[in-house]
Coordinates of C-alpha atoms and ligand atoms in Angstrom, one line a residue:
M8 CA 27.0 -0.4 12.3
A9 CA 24.1 0.5 9.9
K10 CA 23.8 4.1 7.7
Y11 CA 21.2 6.6 7.5
I12 CA 20.0 8.0 4.8
F13 CA 16.8 11.3 5.6
V14 CA 14.7 11.5 2.7
T15 CA 12.4 15.0 3.8
G16 CA 10.1 17.6 1.0
G17 CA 9.9 20.7 0.6
V18 CA 7.6 23.1 -2.0
T19 CA 4.3 21.3 -1.7
S20 CA 2.9 17.4 -0.2
S21 CA 2.3 14.9 -2.6
L22 CA 5.5 15.3 -4.3
G23 CA 6.2 11.4 -4.0
K24 CA 8.8 11.5 -1.8
G25 CA 7.7 7.8 -0.8
I26 CA 8.7 6.9 -4.6
I27 CA 12.0 9.1 -4.0
A28 CA 13.0 6.4 -1.1
A29 CA 11.8 3.3 -2.7
S30 CA 13.2 3.9 -6.0
L31 CA 16.4 4.7 -3.9
A32 CA 16.8 1.8 -1.6
K33 CA 16.2 -0.9 -5.0
L34 CA 18.8 0.9 -6.3
L35 CA 21.0 0.1 -3.5
Q36 CA 19.3 -3.5 -2.8
A37 CA 20.0 -4.0 -5.8
R38 CA 24.3 -3.6 -5.6
G39 CA 23.3 -6.0 -2.9
L40 CA 23.6 -3.5 0.2
R41 CA 20.3 -4.7 2.7
V42 CA 18.4 -1.6 3.1
T43 CA 15.2 -0.7 4.6
I44 CA 13.0 2.6 4.7
Q45 CA 11.1 3.8 8.3
K46 CA 8.4 6.6 7.7
F47 CA 8.0 9.1 10.5
D48 CA 4.7 10.8 10.1
P49 CA 3.9 14.5 12.2
Y50 CA 0.0 13.7 12.6
I51 CA -1.1 12.7 16.4
N52 CA -3.1 9.6 15.9
V53 CA -1.7 7.3 17.4
D54 CA -1.6 4.6 13.4
P55 CA -3.5 5.5 10.4
G56 CA -5.8 2.9 11.5
T57 CA -9.1 5.2 12.6
L58 CA -8.5 7.8 9.6
N59 CA -11.2 7.3 7.2
P60 CA -9.2 6.4 4.3
Y61 CA -10.2 10.1 2.4
E62 CA -8.1 11.8 5.1
H63 CA -5.0 9.8 4.1
G64 CA -5.9 7.0 1.7
E65 CA -6.0 3.5 3.1
C66 CA -4.5 2.1 5.7
Y67 CA -1.1 -0.2 5.3
V68 CA -1.5 -4.6 7.7
T69 CA 2.4 -5.3 8.1
D70 CA 2.5 -9.5 8.8
D71 CA 2.7 -8.3 12.9
G72 CA -0.7 -6.3 12.6
A73 CA 0.0 -2.8 12.5
E74 CA -1.6 -0.1 10.4
T75 CA 0.7 1.7 8.9
D76 CA 0.8 4.6 6.2
L77 CA 0.0 3.2 2.3
D78 CA 3.8 3.9 1.5
L79 CA 5.1 1.3 3.8
G80 CA 3.1 -0.7 0.7
H81 CA 5.5 1.0 -1.7
Y82 CA 8.5 0.1 -0.2
E83 CA 7.4 -3.8 -0.7
R84 CA 6.4 -3.6 -3.4
F85 CA 9.8 -2.5 -4.7
L86 CA 12.0 -4.5 -2.2
S87 CA 10.4 -7.4 -1.9
I88 CA 11.2 -7.2 1.7
P89 CA 8.2 -7.2 4.5
T90 CA 8.6 -4.2 6.2
S91 CA 6.2 -4.0 10.4
Q92 CA 4.9 -1.4 12.7
A93 CA 9.0 -0.3 13.8
N94 CA 8.8 1.5 10.2
N95 CA 6.0 3.5 10.7
V96 CA 5.9 6.3 13.3
T97 CA 4.1 9.0 14.4
T98 CA 4.0 11.8 16.6
G99 CA 1.3 10.0 18.7
R100 CA 2.8 6.9 18.9
I101 CA 6.1 9.8 20.2
Y102 CA 3.8 10.7 22.3
Q103 CA 1.7 7.9 23.9
T104 CA 5.2 6.3 24.7
V105 CA 7.5 9.5 26.6
I106 CA 3.9 10.3 28.7
N107 CA 3.9 6.5 29.6
K108 CA 7.2 6.6 30.6
E109 CA 6.2 10.0 32.4
R110 CA 3.8 8.8 34.7
E111 CA 5.9 5.3 35.6
G112 CA 8.4 8.6 36.9
A113 CA 10.8 7.5 34.5
Y114 CA 12.4 11.0 34.2
L115 CA 13.0 11.2 38.5
G116 CA 10.8 14.6 38.7
K117 CA 12.5 16.2 35.8
T118 CA 9.9 18.7 33.5
V119 CA 9.4 16.7 30.3
Q120 CA 10.0 19.0 27.1
V121 CA 9.9 18.7 23.7
I122 CA 13.8 19.0 24.1
P123 CA 15.3 16.5 24.4
H124 CA 12.1 13.6 25.7
I125 CA 10.2 14.4 22.3
T126 CA 14.1 13.9 19.9
D127 CA 15.0 11.6 21.8
E128 CA 12.4 9.7 21.7
I129 CA 12.1 9.9 17.9
K130 CA 16.0 9.5 17.5
K131 CA 16.3 6.6 19.5
R132 CA 12.9 5.1 16.0
M133 CA 15.4 6.6 14.0
L134 CA 18.5 4.2 14.3
E135 CA 16.6 0.7 16.0
L136 CA 15.9 -0.9 12.4
G137 CA 20.0 -0.2 12.4
K138 CA 20.9 -1.2 15.6
T139 CA 19.3 -4.3 14.8
G140 CA 22.6 -5.6 12.5
N141 CA 19.5 -7.1 9.8
Y142 CA 20.1 -3.4 7.3
D143 CA 23.6 -2.2 5.8
I144 CA 21.6 1.0 5.6
V145 CA 18.0 2.4 6.6
I146 CA 15.8 5.3 5.0
T147 CA 14.2 7.8 6.5
E148 CA 11.2 8.7 5.5
I149 CA 10.2 12.2 6.9
G150 CA 6.8 12.5 6.0
G151 CA 4.9 16.7 6.3
T152 CA 6.7 19.7 4.3
V153 CA 10.0 21.2 5.9
G154 CA 8.4 24.7 7.2
D155 CA 5.6 22.5 9.0
I156 CA 5.2 23.1 12.3
E157 CA 4.0 19.7 13.0
S158 CA 7.7 18.8 11.5
L159 CA 9.8 20.5 13.6
P160 CA 10.8 18.1 15.8
Y161 CA 11.4 15.3 13.4
I162 CA 13.9 17.8 11.4
E163 CA 15.3 18.6 14.5
A164 CA 16.3 14.8 15.8
V165 CA 18.2 15.1 12.0
R166 CA 19.6 17.9 13.0
Q167 CA 21.3 16.5 16.2
L168 CA 21.5 13.0 14.5
Q169 CA 23.7 15.4 11.2
W170 CA 25.6 15.9 14.7
E171 CA 26.1 12.6 16.4
L172 CA 26.8 10.6 13.8
A173 CA 30.0 10.1 11.6
D174 CA 29.8 11.8 8.4
D175 CA 29.7 9.9 5.9
D176 CA 27.3 7.6 8.2
L177 CA 24.2 10.1 7.0
L178 CA 22.9 12.3 4.3
V179 CA 20.1 14.0 3.7
V180 CA 18.0 14.2 0.2
H181 CA 15.5 16.6 0.4
L182 CA 12.5 16.7 -2.9
T183 CA 12.3 20.2 -3.6
L184 CA 9.5 20.8 -7.3
I185 CA 11.2 23.4 -10.0
P186 CA 7.5 24.9 -11.6
Y187 CA 7.7 24.8 -15.5
L188 CA 5.9 28.9 -16.0
K189 CA 3.7 28.0 -19.7
A190 CA 3.6 31.7 -19.6
A191 CA 7.1 32.5 -19.2
K192 CA 8.9 28.7 -20.6
E193 CA 10.7 28.8 -17.9
L194 CA 11.5 27.0 -14.9
K195 CA 11.4 28.7 -11.5
T196 CA 14.3 27.2 -9.0
K197 CA 13.1 29.6 -5.8
P198 CA 10.5 28.1 -4.5
T199 CA 13.5 24.9 -4.1
Q200 CA 16.3 27.8 -2.3
H201 CA 13.6 28.9 -0.5
S202 CA 13.0 25.7 0.8
V203 CA 16.6 24.6 0.7
K204 CA 16.7 28.1 3.1
M205 CA 13.7 26.6 5.5
L206 CA 15.2 23.7 5.7
S207 CA 18.9 25.6 6.5
E208 CA 18.0 28.1 9.3
S209 CA 16.9 24.5 11.4
G210 CA 20.3 23.1 10.8
V211 CA 20.0 20.6 8.8
F212 CA 22.3 21.4 5.6
P213 CA 20.5 18.3 2.4
D214 CA 24.4 16.9 0.8
I215 CA 21.2 15.7 -2.5
L216 CA 18.6 17.9 -3.8
V217 CA 15.6 15.6 -6.2
C218 CA 13.6 18.2 -7.7
R219 CA 10.1 17.2 -9.0
T220 CA 10.4 18.8 -12.5
E221 CA 7.9 18.3 -15.9
E222 CA 10.8 19.8 -18.0
P223 CA 13.7 18.5 -18.1
I224 CA 16.6 20.8 -16.3
N225 CA 19.2 22.4 -17.9
E226 CA 22.7 22.4 -16.9
E227 CA 22.9 25.6 -16.3
I228 CA 19.8 25.5 -13.8
K229 CA 21.8 22.9 -11.9
R230 CA 24.6 24.4 -11.4
K231 CA 22.1 27.8 -10.8
I232 CA 20.1 25.3 -7.7
A233 CA 24.1 23.8 -6.3
L234 CA 25.4 27.9 -5.4
F235 CA 22.2 29.4 -3.8
C236 CA 21.5 25.5 -2.4
N237 CA 25.1 24.3 -0.8
V238 CA 25.6 21.8 -2.6
K239 CA 27.2 20.2 -5.2
P240 CA 26.3 20.0 -8.8
E241 CA 25.5 16.8 -9.2
A242 CA 24.0 16.3 -5.7
V243 CA 21.0 18.2 -7.9
I244 CA 19.1 15.7 -9.5
E245 CA 16.6 15.6 -11.9
A246 CA 13.3 13.5 -11.8
V247 CA 11.4 14.3 -14.6
D248 CA 7.3 13.0 -14.5
A249 CA 7.6 9.4 -15.1
S250 CA 4.7 7.4 -17.0
T251 CA 4.7 4.8 -14.5
I252 CA 6.3 4.6 -11.1
Y253 CA 8.3 1.0 -11.3
E254 CA 10.4 4.1 -13.6
V255 CA 11.7 5.5 -11.1
P256 CA 14.9 3.6 -10.1
L257 CA 15.5 4.3 -13.6
I258 CA 15.3 7.4 -13.9
M259 CA 17.3 8.2 -11.3
M260 CA 19.9 4.7 -12.1
N261 CA 20.4 7.4 -15.5
E262 CA 20.7 10.5 -13.1
Q263 CA 23.5 8.3 -10.6
L264 CA 21.5 9.0 -7.7
D265 CA 22.8 6.1 -5.7
R266 CA 26.6 6.4 -7.5
I267 CA 26.1 9.5 -4.7
V268 CA 24.6 7.8 -2.0
L269 CA 27.9 5.5 -1.9
K270 CA 29.5 8.4 -2.5
K271 CA 28.6 10.5 0.7
L272 CA 29.0 7.5 2.2
N273 CA 31.8 6.7 1.8
M274 CA 30.6 2.8 0.1
P275 CA 32.4 1.0 -2.1
D276 CA 30.3 1.3 -5.6
N277 CA 32.1 -1.6 -7.5
H278 CA 28.9 -3.5 -9.6
E279 CA 26.2 -1.7 -11.2
P280 CA 22.6 -3.1 -9.6
E281 CA 21.2 -5.8 -11.0
L282 CA 18.3 -5.1 -12.1
G283 CA 17.3 -8.0 -15.3
K284 CA 13.5 -9.1 -13.2
W285 CA 12.5 -5.5 -13.1
K286 CA 13.0 -4.2 -16.2
E287 CA 11.9 -7.2 -17.7
F288 CA 8.7 -6.2 -15.4
L289 CA 8.6 -2.8 -16.9
N290 CA 9.4 -4.0 -20.2
K291 CA 5.5 -6.5 -20.1
L292 CA 4.3 -2.8 -18.4
K293 CA 4.6 -0.8 -21.2
Y294 CA 4.0 -3.4 -24.1
P295 CA 0.9 -5.6 -23.4
K296 CA -0.3 -8.5 -25.5
A297 CA -4.3 -7.8 -24.6
K298 CA -6.8 -5.6 -22.7
V299 CA -8.9 -6.0 -19.6
N300 CA -11.5 -3.6 -18.5
I301 CA -11.6 -4.7 -14.8
G302 CA -14.7 -3.2 -12.6
L303 CA -13.5 -1.5 -9.7
I304 CA -16.9 -1.3 -7.0
G305 CA -16.2 0.1 -3.8
K306 CA -17.4 2.7 -2.1
Y307 CA -14.0 5.3 -2.3
V308 CA -14.5 5.1 -6.1
E309 CA -13.1 9.4 -6.5
L310 CA -10.1 8.2 -4.4
Q311 CA -7.6 6.7 -6.3
D312 CA -5.2 6.1 -3.3
A313 CA -7.6 4.4 -1.0
Y314 CA -7.5 1.4 -3.5
K315 CA -3.3 1.7 -3.3
S316 CA -2.4 -1.8 -3.0
I317 CA -5.1 -3.2 -5.4
L318 CA -4.5 -1.2 -7.9
E319 CA -1.2 -1.7 -7.6
A320 CA -1.2 -5.5 -7.1
F321 CA -2.8 -5.1 -10.5
V322 CA 0.2 -3.6 -12.5
H323 CA 2.0 -6.5 -11.5
A324 CA -1.1 -9.5 -12.0
G325 CA -1.7 -6.9 -15.6
A326 CA 2.2 -7.8 -16.6
M327 CA 2.6 -10.9 -15.5
N328 CA -0.7 -11.8 -18.4
E329 CA 0.7 -9.1 -20.2
C330 CA -2.0 -7.6 -20.3
K331 CA -3.2 -4.2 -19.6
V332 CA -5.7 -4.0 -17.3
Q333 CA -7.9 -1.2 -17.4
V334 CA -9.7 -0.6 -14.0
Q335 CA -12.7 1.1 -13.6
Y336 CA -14.2 1.9 -10.5
I337 CA -18.6 2.2 -10.5
H338 CA -19.7 3.5 -7.3
S339 CA -21.7 1.0 -5.8
E340 CA -24.3 2.8 -4.6
F341 CA -25.9 3.9 -7.6
I342 CA -26.0 0.0 -9.3
T343 CA -30.1 -0.8 -8.3
P344 CA -31.3 -4.9 -9.8
E345 CA -32.6 -2.6 -13.3
N346 CA -29.2 -0.9 -14.2
V347 CA -26.8 -3.6 -12.5
A348 CA -26.0 -5.7 -16.2
E349 CA -26.2 -2.4 -18.6
K350 CA -23.4 -0.9 -15.9
L351 CA -21.2 -3.8 -15.7
S352 CA -22.0 -5.0 -19.7
S353 CA -18.4 -3.2 -20.4
L354 CA -16.8 -5.6 -17.9
D355 CA -14.2 -9.1 -18.0
G356 CA -13.5 -8.9 -14.3
L357 CA -15.7 -8.2 -11.6
L358 CA -14.0 -6.9 -8.3
V359 CA -15.6 -6.2 -4.9
A360 CA -13.8 -3.8 -2.7
P361 CA -12.8 -3.8 1.8
G362 CA -14.9 -2.1 3.4
F363 CA -16.4 -0.9 6.6
G364 CA -20.1 0.6 7.8
H365 CA -22.9 0.1 5.2
R366 CA -23.6 2.2 2.5
G367 CA -23.9 1.3 -0.9
I368 CA -24.0 -2.7 0.2
E369 CA -27.3 -3.7 -1.2
G370 CA -25.3 -2.3 -4.4
K371 CA -22.7 -4.7 -4.0
I372 CA -24.2 -6.7 -3.0
T373 CA -26.4 -6.8 -7.0
A374 CA -23.0 -6.9 -8.5
V375 CA -22.6 -9.9 -6.5
K376 CA -25.6 -11.7 -7.6
Y377 CA -24.9 -10.3 -11.9
A378 CA -21.5 -12.3 -12.0
R379 CA -22.0 -15.8 -10.2
E380 CA -25.5 -15.8 -12.8
S381 CA -23.5 -14.2 -15.9
G382 CA -19.8 -16.4 -15.7
L383 CA -18.9 -13.1 -15.8
P384 CA -15.3 -13.8 -13.2
F385 CA -15.8 -13.2 -9.9
F386 CA -13.2 -12.2 -7.0
G387 CA -13.9 -10.6 -3.4
I388 CA -11.9 -9.0 -1.2
C389 CA -12.9 -8.9 3.5
L390 CA -15.6 -7.5 2.9
G391 CA -16.4 -8.1 -0.7
M392 CA -16.4 -12.0 0.0
Q393 CA -18.8 -11.1 2.9
M394 CA -21.4 -9.9 0.3
A395 CA -20.9 -12.5 -2.2
V396 CA -22.0 -15.2 0.8
I397 CA -25.0 -12.7 1.8
E398 CA -26.3 -13.2 -1.5
F399 CA -25.5 -16.1 -2.0
A400 CA -28.2 -16.9 1.0
R401 CA -30.1 -14.8 -0.1
N402 CA -30.3 -15.7 -3.4
V403 CA -29.6 -19.2 -3.1
L404 CA -30.2 -20.9 -0.4
G405 CA -33.0 -18.9 0.6
L406 CA -32.6 -16.7 3.7
K407 CA -34.3 -13.7 2.5
N408 CA -33.0 -11.9 5.8
A409 CA -28.9 -13.2 5.6
H410 CA -27.9 -10.2 6.2
S411 CA -23.8 -9.1 8.1
R412 CA -23.8 -7.7 12.1
E413 CA -21.9 -5.7 11.6
M414 CA -25.1 -4.4 9.5
D415 CA -27.9 -5.6 10.6
P416 CA -27.1 -5.9 14.7
D417 CA -30.2 -8.2 14.8
A418 CA -30.0 -9.4 11.7
T419 CA -32.3 -13.2 12.6
E420 CA -30.2 -15.7 10.0
A421 CA -26.8 -13.0 10.6
V422 CA -24.3 -15.4 8.1
I423 CA -21.8 -13.5 8.6
D424 CA -21.3 -12.0 12.3
M425 CA -18.9 -10.7 14.7
M426 CA -15.9 -12.8 16.0
E427 CA -16.2 -14.2 19.2
E428 CA -12.9 -12.5 20.5
Q429 CA -14.5 -8.9 19.2
K430 CA -17.6 -8.8 21.2
K431 CA -15.3 -7.8 24.1
V432 CA -13.9 -4.5 22.2
T433 CA -14.4 -1.7 23.5
K434 CA -11.6 0.8 21.9
M435 CA -11.0 1.4 17.8
G436 CA -7.5 1.8 17.5
G437 CA -6.0 -1.5 16.7
T438 CA -8.5 -3.4 18.1
M439 CA -9.6 -5.9 14.7
R440 CA -8.3 -9.1 13.4
L441 CA -4.7 -7.5 11.9
G442 CA -1.8 -9.2 10.2
A443 CA -0.8 -12.1 10.1
Y444 CA -2.8 -15.8 10.1
P445 CA -1.5 -19.0 8.0
C446 CA -4.7 -20.8 6.1
D447 CA -5.0 -24.0 5.1
I448 CA -6.3 -24.9 1.6
K449 CA -8.3 -27.8 0.9
E450 CA -7.5 -29.6 -1.5
G451 CA -8.0 -30.1 -5.7
T452 CA -10.1 -27.0 -5.1
L453 CA -9.2 -23.0 -7.2
A454 CA -7.9 -22.1 -4.4
H455 CA -5.3 -24.8 -4.2
K456 CA -4.9 -24.1 -8.1
I457 CA -4.1 -20.4 -7.3
Y458 CA -1.4 -20.8 -4.9
G459 CA -0.4 -23.8 -6.0
A460 CA 0.2 -24.8 -1.8
V461 CA -2.1 -26.1 1.4
Q462 CA -0.9 -23.8 3.2
I463 CA -0.3 -20.3 3.5
S464 CA -0.5 -17.1 5.8
E465 CA -2.1 -14.1 4.1
R466 CA -2.6 -10.7 6.1
H467 CA -6.0 -9.3 7.4
R468 CA -8.1 -6.7 8.3
H469 CA -11.6 -7.0 10.3
R470 CA -13.7 -8.0 12.3
Y471 CA -16.4 -9.9 11.4
E472 CA -15.9 -13.6 10.1
F473 CA -18.4 -15.8 8.1
N474 CA -20.4 -17.5 11.0
D475 CA -20.0 -21.1 10.3
Q476 CA -23.0 -22.8 11.6
Y477 CA -24.4 -21.9 7.8
L478 CA -21.8 -23.9 5.8
E479 CA -22.6 -26.8 5.5
L480 CA -25.9 -25.6 3.8
F481 CA -23.4 -23.2 1.2
E482 CA -21.1 -26.5 0.7
K483 CA -24.6 -28.7 0.0
K484 CA -25.3 -25.7 -2.9
G485 CA -21.7 -25.7 -4.2
M486 CA -20.9 -22.4 -2.3
I487 CA -17.9 -24.2 -1.0
A488 CA -14.7 -23.1 1.8
S489 CA -11.5 -23.6 0.9
G490 CA -9.4 -22.0 2.5
K491 CA -9.7 -22.2 6.8
N492 CA -7.8 -21.1 9.9
P493 CA -5.2 -24.2 11.1
Q494 CA -6.1 -23.3 14.7
T495 CA -10.0 -21.4 14.2
G496 CA -11.7 -22.8 11.5
L497 CA -12.5 -19.8 10.5
V498 CA -13.4 -19.4 6.7
E499 CA -10.6 -17.9 4.9
I500 CA -11.2 -18.6 1.3
M501 CA -15.4 -19.3 -0.1
E502 CA -15.7 -20.4 -4.4
I503 CA -17.8 -21.5 -6.5
A504 CA -17.4 -24.5 -8.0
G505 CA -18.2 -24.4 -11.9
H506 CA -18.4 -20.6 -12.3
P507 CA -15.4 -19.8 -14.6
F508 CA -13.9 -18.0 -11.7
F509 CA -16.1 -17.5 -8.0
I510 CA -13.3 -16.5 -5.4
G511 CA -14.4 -14.5 -2.2
V512 CA -10.6 -14.2 0.2
Q513 CA -11.7 -12.6 4.0
Y514 CA -8.1 -11.3 3.4
H515 CA -5.9 -8.6 2.4
P516 CA -3.7 -10.6 -0.9
E517 CA -3.7 -7.3 -2.7
L518 CA -1.3 -6.3 0.1
K519 CA 1.6 -8.5 -0.3
S520 CA 1.6 -8.5 -4.5
T521 CA 5.4 -7.1 -5.7
V522 CA 6.8 -6.1 -8.6
E523 CA 9.2 -9.6 -8.4
N524 CA 6.3 -11.9 -6.7
P525 CA 3.0 -10.6 -8.7
H526 CA 0.0 -12.0 -6.4
P527 CA -0.9 -15.1 -8.2
L528 CA -4.5 -14.5 -6.9
F529 CA -4.6 -11.4 -9.1
V530 CA -2.6 -13.1 -11.7
H531 CA -5.0 -16.0 -12.3
F532 CA -8.1 -12.9 -12.0
V533 CA -6.5 -11.2 -14.6
A534 CA -5.5 -14.8 -16.1
A535 CA -9.6 -16.0 -16.1
S536 CA -10.8 -12.2 -17.4
K537 CA -8.6 -12.7 -20.8
I538 CA -10.1 -15.1 -20.9
F539 CA -13.1 -14.0 -20.8
N540 CA -12.8 -11.7 -23.0
E541 CA -11.3 -13.0 -25.5
N542 CA -15.0 -15.4 -25.3
K543 CA -16.5 -12.4 -25.4
S544 CA -15.0 -10.7 -28.5
A545 CA -15.7 -14.7 -30.3
Q546 CA -19.0 -14.2 -28.9
K547 CA -18.7 -17.7 -26.9
A548 CA -20.9 -17.4 -23.6
P549 CA -19.0 -18.3 -20.5
V550 CA -20.1 -22.0 -19.5
L551 CA -21.5 -22.3 -16.2
Q552 CA -21.6 -25.5 -14.2
S553 CA -25.6 -24.9 -14.1
E554 CA -25.2 -25.7 -18.2
L555 CA -22.9 -28.7 -17.9
G556 CA -25.6 -30.4 -14.9
Ligands
LIG23 N1 -16.1 -4.7 6.9 C1 -15.5 -5.2 7.4 C2 -15.3 -6.7 8.8 O1 -15.1 -5.7 9.5 C3 -14.4 -6.2 6.5 C4 -13.1 -5.1 6.7 C5 -13.2 -5.0 5.5 O2 -13.2 -5.1 4.5 N2 -11.4 -5.2 5.7 O3 -15.0 -7.2 9.2

């Protein structure tokens, strides 16, 4: 049977529970243990798929097509193992299951209540992954902050499990904040004391406290926290601000978090974590030899979390290229044919981001045109690929009315159209084309060079697709479909041969980039941007196919 670690948070939100959970998991995995992480979110949405990115940031999609919290992205990026629907549970999903069971008559006339029915359903899901036999340790991150009304059933479920499982099969890590008061020049422990007290009042007694702090915590403060919060002094872990999230596993290792966990879980501690590849990555990340400036064109640019996986994929690809990737956000609504050259002049590469709805799309199309004509490396993801298709149709094929059915339901030249299976969809939640699908790659293309394979699998989240009726026309003029779904023929990759780097993909490669396996599309895009930058510095113009005749 697996052992269970619960991670709760106190004092404020945004302390980085996901990163602490992922870092601890990494250390345990690097000791040879089989670890997974799951997240329980206290909101009533069944999943974050229907949430605006401004609410909770990007929606992360797993291989099995679950629309999940962005913390699952961190779990995969740190552990390099896939997560699934089972790794993300919300209050909405719990209640939906319980209510469905009630309608089926499964409760045999009993009054259905938060305790025991909701908490039983929570506990069942908390233990589920551990029962598969695939893991030695299951880490569960409880979303929200201790003291929130909506987190209470989860804390109660942990309380019951603390009582039901053996002492060495479960532990609770509580993440808190030790604020530094500049005026008093002091670190303050009171908020931590209060949050541990609140957790204890619910019957959950943390075994380990991880204390987020801007300033190092000395032994005296650690002893004070230990005394007031009823934990051993060595179980008070300092988590001082890091320059990158990828440094946190090493900081936690120095603080012996993994060792204390193993001791409490009564597990052997016979060798140090094996983190060679991780350290190599960190070294490259910290000491880049070059720099590129990549423009990210989207409409949620005010909120970094909206493009979390894309930003992290650039971190991985940058390190691989020993190059710092500076991402410059550009709001598509403010790009016009008049200002595009000036706005994009400092870029070495252009990424047009995924998205929904018509806002800002003309700016995206204008930006793609500039990249296509000037030889600026271009990478379009999902909506970004669709915009590249519309741009090519309008400006190269002369289809002046070319559009996507999403933006113009009456389009006469819908080069991007609604997928057949989407036409019967009436509900919004969980109804897009979601999750992993295979893709066949045409040999000799840029996509083939990038992947070094003829069959790949990538994750999806969309309703619209390239309209196959136009494919011949596109290919005649030089924009080719280099990747297609083997069963349906659905176009997955479009590229322009002869351009230094111009590729659009209907899927989301950013979701599969990890520290130990950076995504090849990002790696090659950064490499192409690096070359563009070097040529720019040497005042060499990019070579376009048209110029070669
Ligand atoms: N809105 C587009 C579609 O549904 C693109 C989606 C996306 O970028 N994820 O097809």
